[in-house]
XYZ file of C-alpha atoms in Angstrom:
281
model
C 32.018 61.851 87.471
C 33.125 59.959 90.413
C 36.733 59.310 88.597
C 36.677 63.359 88.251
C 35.864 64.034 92.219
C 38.560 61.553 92.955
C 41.419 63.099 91.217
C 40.473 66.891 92.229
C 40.498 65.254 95.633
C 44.150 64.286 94.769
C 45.173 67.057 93.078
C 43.935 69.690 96.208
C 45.715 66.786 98.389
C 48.925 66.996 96.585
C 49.084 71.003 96.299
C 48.601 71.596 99.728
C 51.550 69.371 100.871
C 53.460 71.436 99.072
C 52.027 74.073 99.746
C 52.894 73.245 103.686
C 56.749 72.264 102.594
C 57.184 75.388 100.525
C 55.830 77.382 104.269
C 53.119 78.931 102.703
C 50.577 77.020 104.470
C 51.735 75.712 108.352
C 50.055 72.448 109.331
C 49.466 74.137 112.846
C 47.509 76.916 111.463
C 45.281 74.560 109.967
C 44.744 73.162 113.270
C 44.211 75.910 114.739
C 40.939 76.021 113.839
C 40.025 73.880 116.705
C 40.841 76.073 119.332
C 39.179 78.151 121.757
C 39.257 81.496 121.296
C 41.128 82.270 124.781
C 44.077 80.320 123.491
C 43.779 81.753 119.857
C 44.691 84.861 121.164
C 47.906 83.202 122.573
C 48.437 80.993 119.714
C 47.901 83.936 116.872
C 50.632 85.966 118.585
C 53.615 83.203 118.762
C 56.535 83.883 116.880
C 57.225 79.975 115.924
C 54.038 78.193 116.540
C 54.376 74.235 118.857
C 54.055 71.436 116.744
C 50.470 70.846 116.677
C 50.096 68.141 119.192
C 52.014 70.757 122.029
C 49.551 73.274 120.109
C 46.213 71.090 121.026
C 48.125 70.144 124.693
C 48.196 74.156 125.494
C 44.749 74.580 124.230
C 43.734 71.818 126.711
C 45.406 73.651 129.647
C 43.518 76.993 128.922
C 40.161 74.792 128.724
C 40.696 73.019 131.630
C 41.863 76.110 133.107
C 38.648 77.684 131.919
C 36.402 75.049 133.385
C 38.171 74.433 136.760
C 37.462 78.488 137.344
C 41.364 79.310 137.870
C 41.915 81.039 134.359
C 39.337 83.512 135.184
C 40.833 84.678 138.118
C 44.376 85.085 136.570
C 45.849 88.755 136.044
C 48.807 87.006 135.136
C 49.612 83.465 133.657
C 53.199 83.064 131.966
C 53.183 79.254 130.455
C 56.883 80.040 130.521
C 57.907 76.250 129.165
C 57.015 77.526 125.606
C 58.675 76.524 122.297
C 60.888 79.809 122.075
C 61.720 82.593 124.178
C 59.666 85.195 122.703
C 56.569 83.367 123.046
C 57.316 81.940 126.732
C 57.312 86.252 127.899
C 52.986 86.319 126.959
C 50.771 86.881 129.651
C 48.252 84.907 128.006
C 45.176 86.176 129.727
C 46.079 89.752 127.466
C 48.994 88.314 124.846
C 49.085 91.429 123.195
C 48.678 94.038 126.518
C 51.518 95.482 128.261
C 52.169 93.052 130.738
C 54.015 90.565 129.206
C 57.555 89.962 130.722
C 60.851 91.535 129.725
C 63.992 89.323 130.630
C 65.575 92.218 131.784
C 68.933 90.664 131.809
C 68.807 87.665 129.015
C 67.767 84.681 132.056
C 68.976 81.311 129.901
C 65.628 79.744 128.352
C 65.063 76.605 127.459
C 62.616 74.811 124.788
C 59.340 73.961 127.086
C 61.025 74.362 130.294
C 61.200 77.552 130.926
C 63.928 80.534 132.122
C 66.620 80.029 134.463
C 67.922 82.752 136.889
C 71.483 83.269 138.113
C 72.377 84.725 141.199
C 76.286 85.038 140.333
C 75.193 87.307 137.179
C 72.177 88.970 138.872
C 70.008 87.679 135.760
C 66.230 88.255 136.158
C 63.002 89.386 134.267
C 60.299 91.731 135.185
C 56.451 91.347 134.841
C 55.522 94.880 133.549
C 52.796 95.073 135.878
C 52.093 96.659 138.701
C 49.874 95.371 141.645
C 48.505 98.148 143.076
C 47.252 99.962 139.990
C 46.992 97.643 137.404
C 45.438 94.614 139.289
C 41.936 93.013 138.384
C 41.485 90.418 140.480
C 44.206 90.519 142.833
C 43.210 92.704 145.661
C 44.307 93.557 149.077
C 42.475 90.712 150.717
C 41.790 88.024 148.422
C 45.264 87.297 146.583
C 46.740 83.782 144.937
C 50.800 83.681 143.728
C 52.152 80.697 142.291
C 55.359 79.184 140.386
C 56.174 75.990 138.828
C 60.191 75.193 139.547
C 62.107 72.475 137.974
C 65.389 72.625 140.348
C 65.556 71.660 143.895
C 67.288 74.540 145.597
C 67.195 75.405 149.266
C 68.113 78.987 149.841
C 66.838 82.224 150.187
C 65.990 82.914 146.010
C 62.800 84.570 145.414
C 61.221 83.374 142.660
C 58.423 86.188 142.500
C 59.180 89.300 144.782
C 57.626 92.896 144.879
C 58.671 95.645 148.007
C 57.079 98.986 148.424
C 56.490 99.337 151.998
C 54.515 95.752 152.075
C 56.035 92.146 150.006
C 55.063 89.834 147.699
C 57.184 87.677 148.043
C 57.653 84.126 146.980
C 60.522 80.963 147.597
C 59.810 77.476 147.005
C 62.398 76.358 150.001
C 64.369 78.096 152.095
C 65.955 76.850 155.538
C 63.580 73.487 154.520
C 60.317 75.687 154.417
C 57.950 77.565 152.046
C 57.797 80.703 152.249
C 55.752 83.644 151.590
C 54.448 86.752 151.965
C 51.740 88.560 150.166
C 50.446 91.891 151.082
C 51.698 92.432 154.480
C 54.662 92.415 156.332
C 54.602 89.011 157.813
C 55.463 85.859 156.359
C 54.065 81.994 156.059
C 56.823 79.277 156.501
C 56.150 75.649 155.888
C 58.298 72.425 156.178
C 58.865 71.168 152.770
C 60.622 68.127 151.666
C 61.808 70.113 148.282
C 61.241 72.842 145.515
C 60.100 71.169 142.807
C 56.598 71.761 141.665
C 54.150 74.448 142.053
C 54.596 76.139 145.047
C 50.984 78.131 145.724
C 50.799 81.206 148.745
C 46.779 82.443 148.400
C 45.440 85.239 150.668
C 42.145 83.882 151.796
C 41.069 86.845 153.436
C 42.235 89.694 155.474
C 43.723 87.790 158.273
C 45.002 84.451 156.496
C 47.203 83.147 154.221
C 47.067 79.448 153.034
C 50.247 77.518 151.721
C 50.079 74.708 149.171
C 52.909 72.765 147.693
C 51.717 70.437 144.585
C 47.898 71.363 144.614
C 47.865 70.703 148.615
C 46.753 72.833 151.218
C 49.132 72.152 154.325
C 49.039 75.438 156.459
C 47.111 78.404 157.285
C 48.847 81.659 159.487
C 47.092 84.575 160.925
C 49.430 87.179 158.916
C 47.236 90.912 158.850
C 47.340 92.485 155.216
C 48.228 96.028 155.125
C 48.753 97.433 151.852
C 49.179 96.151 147.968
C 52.989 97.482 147.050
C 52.988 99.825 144.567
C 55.846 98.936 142.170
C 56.829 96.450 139.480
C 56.810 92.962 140.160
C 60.075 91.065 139.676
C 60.630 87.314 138.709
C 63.693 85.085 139.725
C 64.379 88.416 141.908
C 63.016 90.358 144.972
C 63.051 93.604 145.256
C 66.330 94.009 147.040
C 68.251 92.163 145.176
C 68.247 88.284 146.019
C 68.025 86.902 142.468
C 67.038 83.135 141.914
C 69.150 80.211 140.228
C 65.813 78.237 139.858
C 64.092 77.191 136.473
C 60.538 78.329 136.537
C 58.410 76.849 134.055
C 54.572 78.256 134.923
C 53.958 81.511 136.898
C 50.234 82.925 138.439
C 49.091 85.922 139.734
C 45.706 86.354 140.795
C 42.633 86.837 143.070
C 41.381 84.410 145.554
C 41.075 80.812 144.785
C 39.782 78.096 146.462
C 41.249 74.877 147.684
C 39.917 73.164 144.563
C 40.766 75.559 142.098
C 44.441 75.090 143.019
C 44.726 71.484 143.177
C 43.044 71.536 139.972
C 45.616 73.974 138.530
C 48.119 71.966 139.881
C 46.188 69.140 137.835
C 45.982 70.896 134.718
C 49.453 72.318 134.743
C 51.359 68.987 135.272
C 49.634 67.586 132.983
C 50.669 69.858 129.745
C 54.426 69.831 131.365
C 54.378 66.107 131.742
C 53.639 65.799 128.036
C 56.265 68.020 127.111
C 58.946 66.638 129.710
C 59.332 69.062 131.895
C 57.079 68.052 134.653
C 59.062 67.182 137.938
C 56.149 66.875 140.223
């Protein structure tokens, strides 16, 4: 009996390995089983699934994400540095909504780095969403935006930008600073050594906004919000036209979060792009 148990054990093992090299059976979907159900939904919906170690490395950002309290508060969350193109445009909060990006005009992409703007071609991508009517989280007075960028430029590119009467705006370094607006018609402006890394502008409240580079908090201006715009949010482009050469790699749109909650997103998300070598932090 136990000869018999052995060689069905064989037999099962040797039909599904070929099972696997014929395609019919992918060793990630076998894997898959292991993951949580927030980044099943991603994972169900990719057109070429990672190799199953990036696989179980993305599942561990959206549980860490889960547990740190950041993935809650995303509307959107673009884990751009994805194994193909089509499956770097999700918004994997709602994979299979309506708000998944459209690279507008065919931004270069790269195996798990991400999209790269040009400013000489006017290349972009657009978010499909709408901040002002299609918003969950982010509201008028209690706001996060954040980008991961892999090139160090100092300029005026936006990375995320959005003009109808009042800006979001985002830029990892320009004239040596941060900068950013969100809801209003100010701006926050920073010293910063560089633009590599997640760059982090969160509206604390009506009055405030809070500027992090890397997961650290390093400046808080009085800048009044006024009014949510009500268009389309652009990415590698503002809304009037200054497009981006960067590489983005991570992008995050949401409502308020704490001090913690984005150092520990910084955490989370350098550590999945560190293991697939495109962390610059």
């Amino acid at each position: 009996m136990r000869k018999l148990l052995i060689l069905f054990g064989l037999l099962f093992t040797f039909a599904l390995s070929q099972a696997q090299q014929l395609g019919i059976i992918a060793s990630q979907d076998i894997a898959a089983a292991g993951y949580c159900a927030e980044y099943q939904a991603v994972y169900d919906l990719l057109d070429a699934k990672p190799e199953a170690d990036t696989a179980a490395a993305q599942n561990d950002l959206v549980e860490a994400g889960i547990a740190h309290g950041w993935w809650a508060k995303g509307d959107l969350i673009y884990v751009t540095a994805q194994r193909t193109q089509a499956g770097a445009l999700l918004n994997w909060p709602n994979p299979s909504g309506d708000d998944n990006i459209t690279n507008t005009t065919d931004c270069a992409f790269t195996k798990y780095q991400g999209f790269t703007g040009a400013s000489v071609t006017s290349e972009y991508m657009v978010a499909n969403w709408n901040p002002s009517s299609e918003s969950v989280n982010f509201t008028l007075n209690e706001a996060t935006i954040s980008a991961y960028t892999r090139i160090d430029i100092n300029a005026a590119e936006v990375i995320l930008g959005c003009f109808s009467t009042n800006y979001i705006t985002l830029i990892p370094r320009n004239a040596g600073s941060l900068q950013g607006r969100l809801n209003d018609l100010g701006t926050i402006d920073k010293a910063t050594a560089n633009s590599l890394g997640l760059s982090t502008v969160v509206r604390i409240n009506s009055t405030t906004l809070r500027a992090f580079k890397n997961g650290t908090p390093f400046l808080d201006v009085t800048v009044n919000s006024t009014a949510i715009p009500n268009t389309g949010l652009n990415i590698l482009k503002s809304q009037t036209g200054s497009f981006s050469n960067n590489q983005v790699s991570f992008i995050y749109i949401g409502g308020l979060l704490s001090n913690t909650e984005v150092s520990d997103m910084n955490t989370d998300v350098e550590t999945y792009l560190d293991f697939v070598g495109a962390g610059v932090e």
